[in-house]
PDB file of C-alpha atoms and ligand atoms in Angstrom:
ATOM      1  CA  MET A 213     114.782  61.295 -31.230  1.00 58.00           C
ATOM      2  CA  GLN A 214     111.917  59.502 -29.360  1.00 71.00           C
ATOM      3  CA  SER A 215     109.651  57.769 -31.914  1.00 88.00           C
ATOM      4  CA  GLU A 216     106.105  58.698 -31.927  1.00 95.00           C
ATOM      5  CA  LYS A 217     103.837  56.607 -29.851  1.00 97.00           C
ATOM      6  CA  LEU A 218     101.091  55.285 -32.264  1.00 98.00           C
ATOM      7  CA  LEU A 219      99.132  52.683 -29.638  1.00 98.00           C
ATOM      8  CA  SER A 220      98.742  52.180 -25.929  1.00 98.00           C
ATOM      9  CA  ILE A 221      97.421  48.918 -24.827  1.00 98.00           C
ATOM     10  CA  VAL A 222      96.674  49.134 -21.144  1.00 98.00           C
ATOM     11  CA  ASN A 223      95.373  46.359 -19.249  1.00 98.00           C
ATOM     12  CA  LEU A 224      93.687  44.776 -22.099  1.00 98.00           C
ATOM     13  CA  ASP A 225      91.273  41.460 -21.260  1.00 98.00           C
ATOM     14  CA  LYS A 226      89.506  39.119 -23.599  1.00 98.00           C
ATOM     15  CA  SER A 227      87.403  36.110 -22.921  1.00 97.00           C
ATOM     16  CA  TYR A 228      85.022  34.562 -25.611  1.00 95.00           C
ATOM     17  CA  GLY A 229      81.727  34.200 -24.227  1.00 89.00           C
ATOM     18  CA  ASN A 230      81.924  32.311 -20.533  1.00 86.00           C
ATOM     19  CA  HIS A 231      85.422  30.639 -21.742  1.00 85.00           C
ATOM     20  CA  HIS A 232      88.791  31.269 -19.828  1.00 88.00           C
ATOM     21  CA  PRO A 233      90.277  34.474 -20.314  1.00 95.00           C
ATOM     22  CA  VAL A 234      92.288  34.241 -23.774  1.00 96.00           C
ATOM     23  CA  ILE A 235      94.283  37.809 -22.838  1.00 98.00           C
ATOM     24  CA  LYS A 236      94.735  38.873 -19.305  1.00 97.00           C
ATOM     25  CA  LYS A 237      95.750  42.476 -18.352  1.00 98.00           C
ATOM     26  CA  LEU A 238      98.057  42.954 -21.228  1.00 98.00           C
ATOM     27  CA  SER A 239      99.788  46.185 -21.548  1.00 98.00           C
ATOM     28  CA  MET A 240     102.517  47.466 -24.268  1.00 98.00           C
ATOM     29  CA  ASP A 241     102.972  50.374 -26.227  1.00 98.00           C
ATOM     30  CA  LEU A 242     103.439  50.406 -30.226  1.00 98.00           C
ATOM     31  CA  TYR A 243     106.003  53.299 -31.713  1.00 98.00           C
ATOM     32  CA  ALA A 244     106.399  54.309 -35.345  1.00 97.00           C
ATOM     33  CA  GLY A 245     109.031  52.742 -37.167  1.00 97.00           C
ATOM     34  CA  GLU A 246     109.013  49.431 -35.108  1.00 98.00           C
ATOM     35  CA  LEU A 247     108.997  45.974 -36.504  1.00 98.00           C
ATOM     36  CA  VAL A 248     107.268  44.273 -33.600  1.00 98.00           C
ATOM     37  CA  ALA A 249     107.103  40.257 -33.581  1.00 98.00           C
ATOM     38  CA  ILE A 250     104.342  38.642 -31.572  1.00 98.00           C
ATOM     39  CA  ILE A 251     105.397  35.189 -30.588  1.00 98.00           C
ATOM     40  CA  GLY A 252     103.668  32.376 -28.508  1.00 97.00           C
ATOM     41  CA  ARG A 253     102.420  28.884 -28.852  1.00 96.00           C
ATOM     42  CA  SER A 254      99.390  28.095 -30.732  1.00 95.00           C
ATOM     43  CA  GLY A 255      96.488  29.271 -28.797  1.00 94.00           C
ATOM     44  CA  ALA A 256      98.474  32.029 -26.886  1.00 95.00           C
ATOM     45  CA  GLY A 257      96.109  34.681 -28.225  1.00 96.00           C
ATOM     46  CA  LYS A 258      98.101  36.345 -30.990  1.00 97.00           C
ATOM     47  CA  SER A 259      95.768  36.352 -33.768  1.00 96.00           C
ATOM     48  CA  THR A 260      92.924  37.918 -30.673  1.00 97.00           C
ATOM     49  CA  LEU A 261      95.236  40.741 -30.045  1.00 98.00           C
ATOM     50  CA  LEU A 262      95.599  42.002 -33.426  1.00 97.00           C
ATOM     51  CA  HIS A 263      91.958  41.424 -34.362  1.00 97.00           C
ATOM     52  CA  MET A 264      90.984  43.420 -31.217  1.00 97.00           C
ATOM     53  CA  ILE A 265      93.572  46.395 -32.020  1.00 98.00           C
ATOM     54  CA  ASN A 266      91.914  46.213 -35.617  1.00 94.00           C
ATOM     55  CA  GLY A 267      88.312  46.398 -33.903  1.00 95.00           C
ATOM     56  CA  THR A 268      87.543  42.827 -35.902  1.00 93.00           C
ATOM     57  CA  ILE A 269      87.182  41.277 -32.284  1.00 96.00           C
ATOM     58  CA  SER A 270      85.583  42.965 -29.175  1.00 96.00           C
ATOM     59  CA  THR A 271      87.223  43.546 -26.170  1.00 97.00           C
ATOM     60  CA  THR A 272      85.982  42.416 -22.629  1.00 97.00           C
ATOM     61  CA  GLY A 273      88.235  45.007 -20.640  1.00 97.00           C
ATOM     62  CA  GLY A 274      91.080  47.468 -20.641  1.00 98.00           C
ATOM     63  CA  ASP A 275      92.038  50.047 -23.380  1.00 98.00           C
ATOM     64  CA  ILE A 276      93.327  50.338 -26.855  1.00 98.00           C
ATOM     65  CA  ILE A 277      94.440  54.147 -27.316  1.00 98.00           C
ATOM     66  CA  ALA A 278      95.267  55.300 -30.607  1.00 97.00           C
ATOM     67  CA  PHE A 279      97.764  57.681 -30.826  1.00 95.00           C
ATOM     68  CA  PRO A 280      97.760  58.587 -26.968  1.00 93.00           C
ATOM     69  CA  ASP A 281     100.237  61.495 -27.304  1.00 91.00           C
ATOM     70  CA  SER A 282      98.146  63.031 -29.855  1.00 92.00           C
ATOM     71  CA  ASP A 283      95.836  66.084 -29.311  1.00 93.00           C
ATOM     72  CA  THR A 284      92.903  63.671 -30.067  1.00 91.00           C
ATOM     73  CA  PRO A 285      93.789  60.281 -28.516  1.00 95.00           C
ATOM     74  CA  GLN A 286      91.032  57.665 -29.124  1.00 96.00           C
ATOM     75  CA  LYS A 287      89.824  54.450 -27.471  1.00 98.00           C
ATOM     76  CA  ALA A 288      90.085  52.216 -30.291  1.00 97.00           C
ATOM     77  CA  HIS A 289      88.202  49.672 -29.023  1.00 96.00           C
ATOM     78  CA  LEU A 290      85.108  51.796 -28.508  1.00 97.00           C
ATOM     79  CA  LEU A 291      84.880  53.136 -32.205  1.00 96.00           C
ATOM     80  CA  LYS A 292      81.774  52.289 -34.354  1.00 95.00           C
ATOM     81  CA  GLY A 293      80.669  53.103 -37.895  1.00 92.00           C
ATOM     82  CA  LYS A 294      82.563  55.892 -39.631  1.00 90.00           C
ATOM     83  CA  ALA A 295      85.125  56.131 -37.144  1.00 93.00           C
ATOM     84  CA  LEU A 296      85.798  52.585 -36.912  1.00 93.00           C
ATOM     85  CA  ARG A 297      86.267  52.579 -40.661  1.00 90.00           C
ATOM     86  CA  HIS A 298      88.706  55.563 -40.427  1.00 91.00           C
ATOM     87  CA  TRP A 299      90.360  53.620 -37.707  1.00 94.00           C
ATOM     88  CA  ARG A 300      90.932  50.718 -40.103  1.00 92.00           C
ATOM     89  CA  SER A 301      92.406  52.708 -42.702  1.00 91.00           C
ATOM     90  CA  GLN A 302      94.911  53.805 -40.169  1.00 94.00           C
ATOM     91  CA  CYS A 303      95.522  50.219 -39.008  1.00 95.00           C
ATOM     92  CA  GLY A 304      95.877  48.012 -41.954  1.00 93.00           C
ATOM     93  CA  MET A 305      95.877  44.286 -41.490  1.00 94.00           C
ATOM     94  CA  ILE A 306      97.230  41.585 -43.549  1.00 94.00           C
ATOM     95  CA  PHE A 307      96.244  37.655 -43.149  1.00 88.00           C
ATOM     96  CA  GLN A 308      98.136  34.070 -43.456  1.00 87.00           C
ATOM     97  CA  ASP A 309      95.581  33.450 -46.351  1.00 87.00           C
ATOM     98  CA  PHE A 310      95.841  36.925 -48.125  1.00 88.00           C
ATOM     99  CA  CYS A 311      92.072  37.282 -48.795  1.00 90.00           C
ATOM    100  CA  LEU A 312      92.102  38.761 -52.194  1.00 94.00           C
ATOM    101  CA  VAL A 313      89.447  38.273 -54.744  1.00 93.00           C
ATOM    102  CA  PRO A 314      90.240  35.460 -56.880  1.00 95.00           C
ATOM    103  CA  ARG A 315      88.542  36.518 -59.945  1.00 95.00           C
ATOM    104  CA  LEU A 316      89.634  40.124 -59.976  1.00 93.00           C
ATOM    105  CA  ASP A 317      93.063  41.283 -61.612  1.00 95.00           C
ATOM    106  CA  VAL A 318      95.862  41.943 -59.260  1.00 96.00           C
ATOM    107  CA  ILE A 319      95.385  45.708 -59.628  1.00 95.00           C
ATOM    108  CA  THR A 320      91.703  45.924 -58.713  1.00 93.00           C
ATOM    109  CA  ASN A 321      92.569  43.799 -55.619  1.00 94.00           C
ATOM    110  CA  VAL A 322      95.045  46.388 -54.697  1.00 95.00           C
ATOM    111  CA  LEU A 323      92.675  49.237 -55.189  1.00 92.00           C
ATOM    112  CA  LEU A 324      90.263  47.304 -53.167  1.00 90.00           C
ATOM    113  CA  GLY A 325      92.283  48.606 -50.447  1.00 89.00           C
ATOM    114  CA  ARG A 326      90.529  52.216 -50.999  1.00 86.00           C
ATOM    115  CA  LEU A 327      87.060  50.534 -50.879  1.00 73.00           C
ATOM    116  CA  SER A 328      86.008  52.528 -47.593  1.00 62.00           C
ATOM    117  CA  ASP A 329      86.706  55.914 -49.441  1.00 58.00           C
ATOM    118  CA  THR A 330      85.435  54.711 -52.928  1.00 54.00           C
ATOM    119  CA  GLY A 331      82.393  53.134 -52.151  1.00 56.00           C
ATOM    120  CA  THR A 332      81.194  49.850 -53.034  1.00 57.00           C
ATOM    121  CA  LEU A 333      79.341  50.943 -56.280  1.00 54.00           C
ATOM    122  CA  ARG A 334      82.061  52.688 -57.891  1.00 57.00           C
ATOM    123  CA  SER A 335      84.582  49.770 -57.000  1.00 55.00           C
ATOM    124  CA  LEU A 336      81.953  47.418 -58.514  1.00 59.00           C
ATOM    125  CA  PHE A 337      82.440  49.115 -62.216  1.00 57.00           C
ATOM    126  CA  LYS A 338      86.274  49.888 -61.304  1.00 66.00           C
ATOM    127  CA  PHE A 339      85.739  53.388 -61.136  1.00 75.00           C
ATOM    128  CA  PHE A 340      88.948  54.405 -59.264  1.00 86.00           C
ATOM    129  CA  PRO A 341      90.315  58.197 -58.824  1.00 87.00           C
ATOM    130  CA  LYS A 342      93.323  58.529 -61.022  1.00 90.00           C
ATOM    131  CA  LYS A 343      95.662  59.269 -57.954  1.00 92.00           C
ATOM    132  CA  ASP A 344      94.375  55.914 -56.386  1.00 92.00           C
ATOM    133  CA  VAL A 345      95.297  54.184 -59.659  1.00 93.00           C
ATOM    134  CA  GLU A 346      98.794  55.945 -59.743  1.00 94.00           C
ATOM    135  CA  ARG A 347      99.443  54.743 -55.954  1.00 95.00           C
ATOM    136  CA  ALA A 348      98.508  51.432 -56.900  1.00 95.00           C
ATOM    137  CA  ILE A 349     100.818  51.228 -59.956  1.00 96.00           C
ATOM    138  CA  GLU A 350     103.737  52.775 -57.785  1.00 96.00           C
ATOM    139  CA  LEU A 351     102.846  49.913 -54.830  1.00 96.00           C
ATOM    140  CA  LEU A 352     102.686  47.240 -57.555  1.00 96.00           C
ATOM    141  CA  GLU A 353     106.239  48.455 -58.755  1.00 95.00           C
ATOM    142  CA  TRP A 354     107.596  48.304 -55.469  1.00 94.00           C
ATOM    143  CA  THR A 355     106.447  44.904 -54.617  1.00 93.00           C
ATOM    144  CA  GLY A 356     108.084  43.758 -57.750  1.00 93.00           C
ATOM    145  CA  LEU A 357     104.548  42.764 -59.519  1.00 95.00           C
ATOM    146  CA  ILE A 358     103.867  45.273 -61.733  1.00 96.00           C
ATOM    147  CA  ASN A 359     104.016  42.573 -64.437  1.00 97.00           C
ATOM    148  CA  GLN A 360     101.181  41.013 -63.064  1.00 97.00           C
ATOM    149  CA  ALA A 361      98.764  43.783 -62.737  1.00 96.00           C
ATOM    150  CA  LEU A 362      96.021  42.612 -65.147  1.00 95.00           C
ATOM    151  CA  GLN A 363      96.508  38.803 -64.188  1.00 97.00           C
ATOM    152  CA  ARG A 364      93.846  37.515 -61.853  1.00 97.00           C
ATOM    153  CA  ALA A 365      94.594  37.124 -58.459  1.00 97.00           C
ATOM    154  CA  GLU A 366      93.638  33.207 -58.242  1.00 96.00           C
ATOM    155  CA  ASN A 367      96.857  32.756 -60.670  1.00 96.00           C
ATOM    156  CA  LEU A 368      99.323  33.851 -58.529  1.00 96.00           C
ATOM    157  CA  SER A 369     101.743  32.144 -56.010  1.00 93.00           C
ATOM    158  CA  GLY A 370     101.640  32.274 -52.241  1.00 92.00           C
ATOM    159  CA  GLY A 371     104.393  34.605 -52.386  1.00 92.00           C
ATOM    160  CA  GLN A 372     103.119  37.168 -55.070  1.00 94.00           C
ATOM    161  CA  SER A 373      99.563  36.863 -53.116  1.00 95.00           C
ATOM    162  CA  GLN A 374     100.830  37.975 -50.058  1.00 94.00           C
ATOM    163  CA  ARG A 375     102.868  41.053 -51.766  1.00 95.00           C
ATOM    164  CA  VAL A 376      99.395  42.039 -53.048  1.00 96.00           C
ATOM    165  CA  ALA A 377      98.024  41.949 -49.833  1.00 95.00           C
ATOM    166  CA  ILE A 378     100.569  43.869 -48.254  1.00 95.00           C
ATOM    167  CA  ALA A 379     100.088  46.284 -51.172  1.00 96.00           C
ATOM    168  CA  ARG A 380      96.445  46.524 -50.878  1.00 95.00           C
ATOM    169  CA  ALA A 381      96.622  47.215 -47.010  1.00 93.00           C
ATOM    170  CA  LEU A 382      99.183  50.046 -48.059  1.00 94.00           C
ATOM    171  CA  MET A 383      96.922  51.999 -50.277  1.00 93.00           C
ATOM    172  CA  GLN A 384      95.307  53.727 -47.285  1.00 89.00           C
ATOM    173  CA  THR A 385      98.511  54.922 -46.101  1.00 91.00           C
ATOM    174  CA  PRO A 386      98.035  53.449 -42.661  1.00 95.00           C
ATOM    175  CA  ARG A 387     100.148  54.497 -39.450  1.00 97.00           C
ATOM    176  CA  ILE A 388     100.035  51.253 -38.429  1.00 98.00           C
ATOM    177  CA  LEU A 389     100.353  47.661 -40.168  1.00 98.00           C
ATOM    178  CA  LEU A 390      99.221  44.414 -38.349  1.00 97.00           C
ATOM    179  CA  ALA A 391      99.991  40.977 -39.923  1.00 97.00           C
ATOM    180  CA  ASP A 392      98.806  37.983 -38.849  1.00 96.00           C
ATOM    181  CA  GLU A 393     101.196  35.288 -39.505  1.00 95.00           C
ATOM    182  CA  PRO A 394     102.150  36.545 -43.133  1.00 94.00           C
ATOM    183  CA  VAL A 395     104.900  34.124 -43.796  1.00 94.00           C
ATOM    184  CA  ALA A 396     103.423  30.855 -42.524  1.00 91.00           C
ATOM    185  CA  SER A 397     102.567  29.291 -45.691  1.00 87.00           C
ATOM    186  CA  LEU A 398     105.476  30.721 -47.927  1.00 90.00           C
ATOM    187  CA  ASP A 399     108.896  28.911 -48.898  1.00 91.00           C
ATOM    188  CA  PRO A 400     112.160  30.454 -47.698  1.00 93.00           C
ATOM    189  CA  LYS A 401     112.466  32.964 -50.699  1.00 92.00           C
ATOM    190  CA  ASN A 402     109.064  34.336 -50.523  1.00 91.00           C
ATOM    191  CA  THR A 403     109.283  34.584 -46.460  1.00 94.00           C
ATOM    192  CA  HIS A 404     112.538  36.652 -46.959  1.00 95.00           C
ATOM    193  CA  ARG A 405     110.774  38.913 -49.359  1.00 92.00           C
ATOM    194  CA  VAL A 406     107.664  39.457 -47.251  1.00 93.00           C
ATOM    195  CA  MET A 407     109.648  40.127 -44.249  1.00 96.00           C
ATOM    196  CA  GLU A 408     111.969  42.534 -46.201  1.00 96.00           C
ATOM    197  CA  ALA A 409     108.873  44.294 -47.421  1.00 94.00           C
ATOM    198  CA  LEU A 410     107.535  44.463 -43.895  1.00 96.00           C
ATOM    199  CA  GLN A 411     111.175  45.985 -42.574  1.00 97.00           C
ATOM    200  CA  GLU A 412     110.834  48.575 -45.472  1.00 95.00           C
ATOM    201  CA  ILE A 413     107.303  49.632 -44.544  1.00 96.00           C
ATOM    202  CA  SER A 414     108.655  50.087 -40.650  1.00 97.00           C
ATOM    203  CA  ALA A 415     111.414  52.035 -42.077  1.00 96.00           C
ATOM    204  CA  GLN A 416     109.131  54.600 -43.337  1.00 95.00           C
ATOM    205  CA  ASN A 417     107.659  55.370 -39.993  1.00 96.00           C
ATOM    206  CA  ILE A 418     104.924  52.578 -39.947  1.00 97.00           C
ATOM    207  CA  ALA A 419     104.664  50.791 -36.852  1.00 98.00           C
ATOM    208  CA  VAL A 420     104.527  47.064 -38.128  1.00 98.00           C
ATOM    209  CA  MET A 421     103.286  44.345 -35.647  1.00 98.00           C
ATOM    210  CA  VAL A 422     103.569  41.004 -36.805  1.00 98.00           C
ATOM    211  CA  ASN A 423     102.761  37.536 -35.360  1.00 97.00           C
ATOM    212  CA  LEU A 424     105.158  34.847 -36.329  1.00 97.00           C
ATOM    213  CA  HIS A 425     106.011  31.342 -35.479  1.00 94.00           C
ATOM    214  CA  SER A 426     109.919  31.443 -36.248  1.00 95.00           C
ATOM    215  CA  ILE A 427     112.674  32.861 -33.593  1.00 96.00           C
ATOM    216  CA  GLU A 428     115.119  32.699 -36.477  1.00 96.00           C
ATOM    217  CA  GLN A 429     112.561  35.259 -38.563  1.00 97.00           C
ATOM    218  CA  VAL A 430     112.285  37.208 -35.325  1.00 98.00           C
ATOM    219  CA  LYS A 431     116.126  37.590 -34.613  1.00 97.00           C
ATOM    220  CA  GLN A 432     116.611  38.430 -38.336  1.00 98.00           C
ATOM    221  CA  TYR A 433     114.198  41.001 -39.396  1.00 98.00           C
ATOM    222  CA  CYS A 434     112.107  42.551 -36.043  1.00 98.00           C
ATOM    223  CA  SER A 435     113.454  45.251 -33.708  1.00 98.00           C
ATOM    224  CA  ARG A 436     111.422  44.168 -31.211  1.00 98.00           C
ATOM    225  CA  VAL A 437     109.846  40.797 -29.888  1.00 98.00           C
ATOM    226  CA  VAL A 438     106.709  40.235 -27.437  1.00 98.00           C
ATOM    227  CA  GLY A 439     106.487  36.968 -26.092  1.00 98.00           C
ATOM    228  CA  ILE A 440     102.996  35.881 -24.942  1.00 98.00           C
ATOM    229  CA  ALA A 441     101.761  32.542 -23.209  1.00 96.00           C
ATOM    230  CA  SER A 442      98.106  32.217 -22.023  1.00 93.00           C
ATOM    231  CA  GLY A 443      97.298  35.735 -22.941  1.00 94.00           C
ATOM    232  CA  GLU A 444      99.933  36.977 -20.539  1.00 97.00           C
ATOM    233  CA  ILE A 445     103.673  39.063 -21.839  1.00 98.00           C
ATOM    234  CA  ILE A 446     106.465  36.999 -20.715  1.00 97.00           C
ATOM    235  CA  TYR A 447     108.935  38.964 -22.562  1.00 98.00           C
ATOM    236  CA  ASN A 448     108.740  42.540 -24.161  1.00 98.00           C
ATOM    237  CA  GLY A 449     112.431  43.672 -25.430  1.00 98.00           C
ATOM    238  CA  SER A 450     115.084  43.091 -27.959  1.00 98.00           C
ATOM    239  CA  PRO A 451     115.260  39.893 -30.024  1.00 98.00           C
ATOM    240  CA  ASP A 452     119.096  39.362 -28.644  1.00 97.00           C
ATOM    241  CA  GLY A 453     117.575  39.009 -24.940  1.00 97.00           C
ATOM    242  CA  LEU A 454     115.510  36.089 -25.969  1.00 96.00           C
ATOM    243  CA  THR A 455     117.277  33.815 -24.321  1.00 96.00           C
ATOM    244  CA  GLU A 456     116.796  29.845 -24.304  1.00 96.00           C
ATOM    245  CA  ASP A 457     115.140  30.028 -20.909  1.00 96.00           C
ATOM    246  CA  ILE A 458     112.671  33.135 -21.749  1.00 97.00           C
ATOM    247  CA  GLN A 459     111.642  31.108 -25.040  1.00 97.00           C
ATOM    248  CA  GLN A 460     111.235  27.971 -22.947  1.00 96.00           C
ATOM    249  CA  ARG A 461     108.527  30.054 -20.811  1.00 96.00           C
ATOM    250  CA  ILE A 462     107.220  31.306 -23.858  1.00 97.00           C
ATOM    251  CA  TYR A 463     106.465  28.088 -25.607  1.00 96.00           C
ATOM    252  CA  ALA A 464     105.905  25.952 -22.594  1.00 88.00           C
ATOM    253  CA  ASN A 465     103.037  23.704 -22.191  1.00 79.00           C
ATOM    254  CA  PRO A 466     100.082  25.663 -19.997  1.00 73.00           C
ATOM    255  CA  ALA A 467      99.273  22.521 -18.408  1.00 64.00           C
ATOM    256  CA  SER A 468     102.702  21.444 -16.782  1.00 53.00           C
TER     257      SER A 468
HETATM  258  N1  ATP B1162      85.860  32.713 -31.582  1.00 95.55           N
HETATM  259  C1  ATP B1162      85.972  32.262 -30.775  1.00 95.55           C
HETATM  260  N2  ATP B1162      85.327  31.489 -29.593  1.00 95.55           N
HETATM  261  C2  ATP B1162      85.903  30.884 -28.827  1.00 95.55           C
HETATM  262  N3  ATP B1162      87.319  30.816 -28.472  1.00 95.55           N
HETATM  263  C3  ATP B1162      87.849  31.266 -29.271  1.00 95.55           C
HETATM  264  C4  ATP B1162      87.457  32.177 -30.567  1.00 95.55           C
HETATM  265  N4  ATP B1162      88.683  32.570 -31.355  1.00 95.55           N
HETATM  266  C5  ATP B1162      89.585  31.846 -30.591  1.00 95.55           C
HETATM  267  N5  ATP B1162      89.355  31.519 -29.333  1.00 95.55           N
HETATM  268  C6  ATP B1162      90.259  30.692 -28.398  1.00 95.55           C
HETATM  269  O1  ATP B1162      90.934  31.664 -27.964  1.00 95.55           O
HETATM  270  C7  ATP B1162      92.234  31.048 -28.025  1.00 95.55           C
HETATM  271  C8  ATP B1162      93.285  31.860 -28.683  1.00 95.55           C
HETATM  272  O2  ATP B1162      93.171  31.938 -30.018  1.00 95.55           O
HETATM  273  P1  ATP B1162      94.148  32.828 -31.100  1.00 95.55           P
HETATM  274  O3  ATP B1162      93.544  32.412 -32.280  1.00 95.55           O
HETATM  275  O4  ATP B1162      94.250  34.127 -30.664  1.00 95.55           O
HETATM  276  O5  ATP B1162      95.452  32.265 -30.714  1.00 95.55           O
HETATM  277  P2  ATP B1162      97.038  32.080 -31.430  1.00 95.55           P
HETATM  278  O6  ATP B1162      98.067  32.693 -30.686  1.00 95.55           O
HETATM  279  O7  ATP B1162      96.559  33.131 -32.425  1.00 95.55           O
HETATM  280  O8  ATP B1162      97.026  30.989 -32.157  1.00 95.55           O
HETATM  281  P3  ATP B1162      97.891  30.028 -33.531  1.00 95.55           P
HETATM  282  O9  ATP B1162      99.312  30.226 -33.392  1.00 95.55           O
HETATM  283  O10 ATP B1162      97.283  29.014 -33.635  1.00 95.55           O
HETATM  284  O11 ATP B1162      97.188  31.293 -34.650  1.00 95.55           O
HETATM  285  C9  ATP B1162      92.609  29.977 -28.287  1.00 95.55           C
HETATM  286  O12 ATP B1162      92.295  28.869 -27.206  1.00 95.55           O
HETATM  287  C10 ATP B1162      91.358  29.510 -29.080  1.00 95.55           C
HETATM  288  O13 ATP B1162      90.638  28.491 -29.026  1.00 95.55           O
HETATM  289 MG1   MG B1163      96.429  32.732 -34.707  1.00 95.55          MG
END
């Protein structure tokens, strides 16, 4: 059975101000159930790409089409206000530095994933609907952090923090999860737990797109890899096809 196409990126361009283009005519699709790695050297445009999908960075040209095969495909890069917030709830994002609220307890941090629906004032007083609390508990059980639920986020280890960030992103039950270097600051054991969690999420028919720096991790966990150099796709395919030659082209010094 052909997986559902969740995203179509067509001839995407990005320049910051009058600087050189950072992303150039980039086209790729994203399907439900995939765990896609984005690789490339520092400055290749990996973070810029994820942020444009999520609508936190504007595009300069091209299209990002959400749910292209559905009855109501949307140009995600043109969304504003409520429609943009709704898109972000369908397209969760997690970051290398977790972005948790340090002084709040773990479960409240997870519940903040529902902020766009709960409203700031209600969240401020920790009035969360019962079904949200139940979902947060379920997610904390799944990430193995239920015993830390009432602990302040600032007291967690890096690996624990990243799993809380993942739980928070899943509170909205997104169709797409974007992860910008989620394991860059983690030790091997925590890296494994987080990558395994991303694998389990993709197995739930969610499309996961993850910026990584390690080819080993790509080969161990990902179903597809997109290699970018200077904003252009060098390789888009199975991790098994990532030959030494292709890796060299992806990681080549752009000046050489
Ligand atoms: N706000 C900005 N203004 C101007 N240039 C920017 C801005 N953000 C990023 N850039 C430039 O865009 C290019 C791509 O940056 P980006 O952060 O997307 O790269 P990356 O592949 O994520 O790198 P890294 O692996 O270091 O995280 C870089 O040359 C960077 O300097
Ligand atoms: Mg980056």
